[in-house]
Amino acid sequence: MTRGEGLRADSIHFTLDGSPFRILGGSVHYFRVPRSYWKDRLLKLKACGLNTLTTYVPWNLHEPEKGVYYFHDQLDLEAYIRLAAELDLWVILRPGPYICAEWDLGGLPSWLLRDKNMKLRTTYSGFTAAVNSYFDKLIPRVAALQFKRGGPIIAVQIENEYGSYAKDEQYLLFVKEALMSRGITELLLTCDNREGLNCGGVEGVLQTINLQKFSYGAVQYLADLQPQKPLLVMEYWSGWFDVWGGPHHVFSADDMIAVLKELLERGVSINLYMFHGGTSFGFMNGAVDLGSYRPQTNSYGNVGSGFSVDAAQMRYYDAPLSESGDYTTKYHLLRNLLKCFQNEELPQLPSVQSTHAYEPMVISEHVSLWESRECTEKPFRSDDPVNMENLLLNHNSGQSYGYTLYETTIYRGGALNSRNHVRDRALVFVDKRFIGVLDYRKQEIAVPHSERERVLGLLVENCGRVNYGPALNEQRKGLIGDITLNHTPLKKFTMYSLDMTPSFINSLRSLKWWSTCKTPLYPAFFRGRLIVDGQPRDTFIKLPGWHKGVVFVNGQNLGRHWYVGPQKTLYLPGPWLKTGDNEVIVFEEHRAEGKIHFTDNPLHGKISDVSRQPFCSLL
């Protein structure tokens, strides 16, 4: 089926197929939501009164190794877009190539950094060649789903907030032409915050703005920049992200509704970022570095509707639909507001899946990290340490995520100095005995003296690549240069890739696991069984008394746990469980307790209200 006119921006109001149209959008990322729940989340978006779905497309998931593409199962983007069409939702697609999204490297694949001269988000030939190859695979899949060809896609965004980066004045034009030459014919947009609008435009493309607090000056600036064009807040930030070791950010539901009411009454189109945040499962969380490096948490939906600190804070939530798909105060207030801007009655609210607090699970066995080296690929040896991305692994695409163990022989003690070459956090061992941590803040520790030969080990963790700001090109992980002992660079390293992929976790089953009666040698993997009676339900894992590590359930990487918070639980979707026996493995760096606990609500630490803070302090 073909249609005539698509979304047009020829006057102060949008039109769609020649009729007046207002974008009432919400962001839900298919890659942050288990596929079993796609329909549930989109039905709830529609029932809230929204008419448009927006989603990013993460390049690093679709092309995890150079030339290896995935567009099936959880990454079946076409199925997700078709589902939106079946539910009578329009789609604004945001294919990048850079997406930010508080996602590792802003969605760019880490193998790009194997090129020592790489200049991301520019017209550097190494970058544009990779983008062209990726778009050759991606764009034909979505071009057929555009409005004029009978599909739901009414607009496509060019890159993301490039005005805040602005390293190459030809770059946005390159992305525009890359999209159009592959068949994108719908309305093109860019988005920027107020400060980026001056540098983020490209000829013939509608500019939109991102904001949280209402600013008449910012909205008017966009109107003056594009006279006689419709206004769209492409990202109305319904909450804010969290970083490890910081407070849990919340944004008042009343404050959010007040701003949205003001925008809608002024005739502005909106898109809520996020409507439903979901989860950055596995190692996909990113980081921020605007003066200091801070890795972000796995939870992107944050607090659910059952959480409150006290009665005075009952209205403090983040996305209107919680991480596990619950309705929140924000959702209900938003729905009531949007009813006033609809010509027809809203759909009935879909039912909510119940969560369940399973009984605590006993840890039954463990195996040390040192024993798990048998499950890695053949170790890599080099005179100098090699960063993760440049290890000869994964068909010459390097190691993307997880940990790398660097070992070398030392013959004395003294001052071990990282020279700030640890990215991002290293546990240091001498003959498998833990002696300290090296990271951005602590760059020197003392190695005990001895006359004999010993093995120095550094287990280096990639805590998440920066996804926003000027530091994108400096996101190589592992050891990125020499480390010294008494000012002398160490040499002759053996390196083990502990990327903790599903195949690696599966291979751990071939090892001899020790009973918990035997004292574990840390770091270690701990295993237990969760028995589920009846239909599996969503739950949240909590690990009181544990220190730091990663949780796997039936081979699925749920993400990190870390006692520093603010995230105190990990979301475990019911579809990832099965009736009967379920395997739970926890990688723990320092200290394990004998049990794993479950709760039916997420838990977070200290609360910080973003509506009471200036925008710059949040970044």
PDB file of C-alpha atoms in Angstrom, residues 443-554:
ATOM      1  CA  GLN A 443      46.851   5.610  40.638  1.00  0.00           C
ATOM      2  CA  GLU A 444      49.511   4.158  42.950  1.00  0.00           C
ATOM      3  CA  ILE A 445      49.614   1.304  45.461  1.00  0.00           C
ATOM      4  CA  ALA A 446      52.415  -0.440  47.337  1.00  0.00           C
ATOM      5  CA  VAL A 447      53.458  -3.933  46.278  1.00  0.00           C
ATOM      6  CA  PRO A 448      54.863  -5.905  49.243  1.00  0.00           C
ATOM      7  CA  HIS A 449      58.591  -6.676  49.017  1.00  0.00           C
ATOM      8  CA  SER A 450      59.874 -10.166  48.324  1.00  0.00           C
ATOM      9  CA  GLU A 451      63.074 -11.705  46.994  1.00  0.00           C
ATOM     10  CA  ARG A 452      61.317 -14.343  44.921  1.00  0.00           C
ATOM     11  CA  GLU A 453      59.601 -14.292  41.536  1.00  0.00           C
ATOM     12  CA  ARG A 454      55.858 -13.565  41.742  1.00  0.00           C
ATOM     13  CA  VAL A 455      52.903 -13.053  39.381  1.00  0.00           C
ATOM     14  CA  LEU A 456      51.322  -9.602  39.335  1.00  0.00           C
ATOM     15  CA  GLY A 457      47.747  -9.637  38.093  1.00  0.00           C
ATOM     16  CA  LEU A 458      45.471  -6.733  37.178  1.00  0.00           C
ATOM     17  CA  LEU A 459      41.830  -7.561  36.563  1.00  0.00           C
ATOM     18  CA  VAL A 460      40.685  -4.509  34.623  1.00  0.00           C
ATOM     19  CA  GLU A 461      36.979  -3.764  34.259  1.00  0.00           C
ATOM     20  CA  ASN A 462      35.356  -1.721  31.498  1.00  0.00           C
ATOM     21  CA  CYS A 463      32.753   0.052  33.633  1.00  0.00           C
ATOM     22  CA  GLY A 464      31.064   1.639  30.605  1.00  0.00           C
ATOM     23  CA  ARG A 465      32.180   3.929  27.806  1.00  0.00           C
ATOM     24  CA  VAL A 466      31.328   7.612  27.850  1.00  0.00           C
ATOM     25  CA  ASN A 467      28.293   8.347  25.681  1.00  0.00           C
ATOM     26  CA  TYR A 468      28.133  12.157  25.715  1.00  0.00           C
ATOM     27  CA  GLY A 469      30.620  14.979  25.473  1.00  0.00           C
ATOM     28  CA  PRO A 470      34.050  15.531  23.956  1.00  0.00           C
ATOM     29  CA  ALA A 471      35.727  12.360  25.325  1.00  0.00           C
ATOM     30  CA  LEU A 472      34.243   9.847  22.843  1.00  0.00           C
ATOM     31  CA  ASN A 473      37.503   9.192  21.018  1.00  0.00           C
ATOM     32  CA  GLU A 474      39.319   8.362  24.275  1.00  0.00           C
ATOM     33  CA  GLN A 475      37.168   5.388  25.268  1.00  0.00           C
ATOM     34  CA  ARG A 476      39.575   2.490  24.780  1.00  0.00           C
ATOM     35  CA  LYS A 477      39.414   0.173  27.774  1.00  0.00           C
ATOM     36  CA  GLY A 478      41.707  -2.141  29.739  1.00  0.00           C
ATOM     37  CA  LEU A 479      45.325  -1.008  30.104  1.00  0.00           C
ATOM     38  CA  ILE A 480      45.813   1.731  27.533  1.00  0.00           C
ATOM     39  CA  GLY A 481      49.536   2.254  28.193  1.00  0.00           C
ATOM     40  CA  ASP A 482      52.456   1.330  30.410  1.00  0.00           C
ATOM     41  CA  ILE A 483      52.235   0.774  34.132  1.00  0.00           C
ATOM     42  CA  THR A 484      55.382   1.076  36.218  1.00  0.00           C
ATOM     43  CA  LEU A 485      56.935  -0.597  39.235  1.00  0.00           C
ATOM     44  CA  ASN A 486      59.411   1.756  40.893  1.00  0.00           C
ATOM     45  CA  HIS A 487      59.258   3.974  37.779  1.00  0.00           C
ATOM     46  CA  THR A 488      60.197   1.112  35.424  1.00  0.00           C
ATOM     47  CA  PRO A 489      57.579   0.032  32.851  1.00  0.00           C
ATOM     48  CA  LEU A 490      56.462  -3.564  33.303  1.00  0.00           C
ATOM     49  CA  LYS A 491      56.819  -5.904  30.306  1.00  0.00           C
ATOM     50  CA  LYS A 492      55.909  -9.380  29.018  1.00  0.00           C
ATOM     51  CA  PHE A 493      52.178  -9.500  29.691  1.00  0.00           C
ATOM     52  CA  THR A 494      49.810 -12.418  29.313  1.00  0.00           C
ATOM     53  CA  MET A 495      46.218 -11.250  28.749  1.00  0.00           C
ATOM     54  CA  TYR A 496      42.970 -13.168  29.229  1.00  0.00           C
ATOM     55  CA  SER A 497      39.680 -11.891  27.823  1.00  0.00           C
ATOM     56  CA  LEU A 498      36.915 -12.301  30.400  1.00  0.00           C
ATOM     57  CA  ASP A 499      34.133 -10.757  28.354  1.00  0.00           C
ATOM     58  CA  MET A 500      31.486 -12.863  30.125  1.00  0.00           C
ATOM     59  CA  THR A 501      29.453 -13.493  26.990  1.00  0.00           C
ATOM     60  CA  PRO A 502      26.721 -16.186  27.051  1.00  0.00           C
ATOM     61  CA  SER A 503      29.164 -18.675  25.523  1.00  0.00           C
ATOM     62  CA  PHE A 504      31.722 -17.952  28.266  1.00  0.00           C
ATOM     63  CA  ILE A 505      29.115 -18.355  31.018  1.00  0.00           C
ATOM     64  CA  ASN A 506      27.941 -21.589  29.392  1.00  0.00           C
ATOM     65  CA  SER A 507      31.499 -22.907  29.302  1.00  0.00           C
ATOM     66  CA  LEU A 508      31.818 -22.439  33.088  1.00  0.00           C
ATOM     67  CA  ARG A 509      29.565 -25.469  33.475  1.00  0.00           C
ATOM     68  CA  SER A 510      32.431 -27.678  32.299  1.00  0.00           C
ATOM     69  CA  LEU A 511      34.569 -26.719  35.306  1.00  0.00           C
ATOM     70  CA  LYS A 512      34.709 -28.403  38.688  1.00  0.00           C
ATOM     71  CA  TRP A 513      32.627 -26.282  41.055  1.00  0.00           C
ATOM     72  CA  TRP A 514      33.461 -26.320  44.759  1.00  0.00           C
ATOM     73  CA  SER A 515      30.993 -26.705  47.587  1.00  0.00           C
ATOM     74  CA  THR A 516      30.397 -23.627  49.730  1.00  0.00           C
ATOM     75  CA  CYS A 517      32.036 -25.590  52.541  1.00  0.00           C
ATOM     76  CA  LYS A 518      35.343 -24.697  50.863  1.00  0.00           C
ATOM     77  CA  THR A 519      36.468 -21.079  51.365  1.00  0.00           C
ATOM     78  CA  PRO A 520      36.296 -19.251  48.010  1.00  0.00           C
ATOM     79  CA  LEU A 521      39.305 -17.604  46.409  1.00  0.00           C
ATOM     80  CA  TYR A 522      38.104 -14.193  45.201  1.00  0.00           C
ATOM     81  CA  PRO A 523      37.121 -13.047  42.667  1.00  0.00           C
ATOM     82  CA  ALA A 524      34.795 -15.975  42.054  1.00  0.00           C
ATOM     83  CA  PHE A 525      31.607 -17.147  40.401  1.00  0.00           C
ATOM     84  CA  PHE A 526      28.861 -18.337  42.766  1.00  0.00           C
ATOM     85  CA  ARG A 527      25.998 -20.545  41.661  1.00  0.00           C
ATOM     86  CA  GLY A 528      22.618 -21.527  43.012  1.00  0.00           C
ATOM     87  CA  ARG A 529      19.214 -22.697  41.818  1.00  0.00           C
ATOM     88  CA  LEU A 530      15.944 -20.769  41.867  1.00  0.00           C
ATOM     89  CA  ILE A 531      12.934 -23.105  41.781  1.00  0.00           C
ATOM     90  CA  VAL A 532       9.862 -21.456  40.235  1.00  0.00           C
ATOM     91  CA  ASP A 533       6.480 -23.030  40.883  1.00  0.00           C
ATOM     92  CA  GLY A 534       3.856 -22.202  38.268  1.00  0.00           C
ATOM     93  CA  GLN A 535       4.044 -19.335  35.787  1.00  0.00           C
ATOM     94  CA  PRO A 536       7.252 -17.280  36.197  1.00  0.00           C
ATOM     95  CA  ARG A 537       6.755 -13.676  37.220  1.00  0.00           C
ATOM     96  CA  ASP A 538       8.900 -10.558  37.187  1.00  0.00           C
ATOM     97  CA  THR A 539      11.054 -10.039  40.239  1.00  0.00           C
ATOM     98  CA  PHE A 540      13.997  -7.976  41.483  1.00  0.00           C
ATOM     99  CA  ILE A 541      17.252  -9.469  42.762  1.00  0.00           C
ATOM    100  CA  LYS A 542      18.913  -7.890  45.786  1.00  0.00           C
ATOM    101  CA  LEU A 543      22.276  -8.846  47.240  1.00  0.00           C
ATOM    102  CA  PRO A 544      22.681  -7.529  50.794  1.00  0.00           C
ATOM    103  CA  GLY A 545      26.162  -8.183  52.105  1.00  0.00           C
ATOM    104  CA  TRP A 546      27.659  -8.711  48.660  1.00  0.00           C
ATOM    105  CA  HIS A 547      30.168  -6.185  47.298  1.00  0.00           C
ATOM    106  CA  LYS A 548      30.465  -5.806  43.525  1.00  0.00           C
ATOM    107  CA  GLY A 549      30.066  -7.923  40.426  1.00  0.00           C
ATOM    108  CA  VAL A 550      27.671  -9.159  37.746  1.00  0.00           C
ATOM    109  CA  VAL A 551      24.510 -11.308  37.846  1.00  0.00           C
ATOM    110  CA  PHE A 552      23.522 -13.952  35.272  1.00  0.00           C
ATOM    111  CA  VAL A 553      20.210 -15.841  35.209  1.00  0.00           C
ATOM    112  CA  ASN A 554      19.849 -18.745  32.770  1.00  0.00           C
TER     113      ASN A 554
END
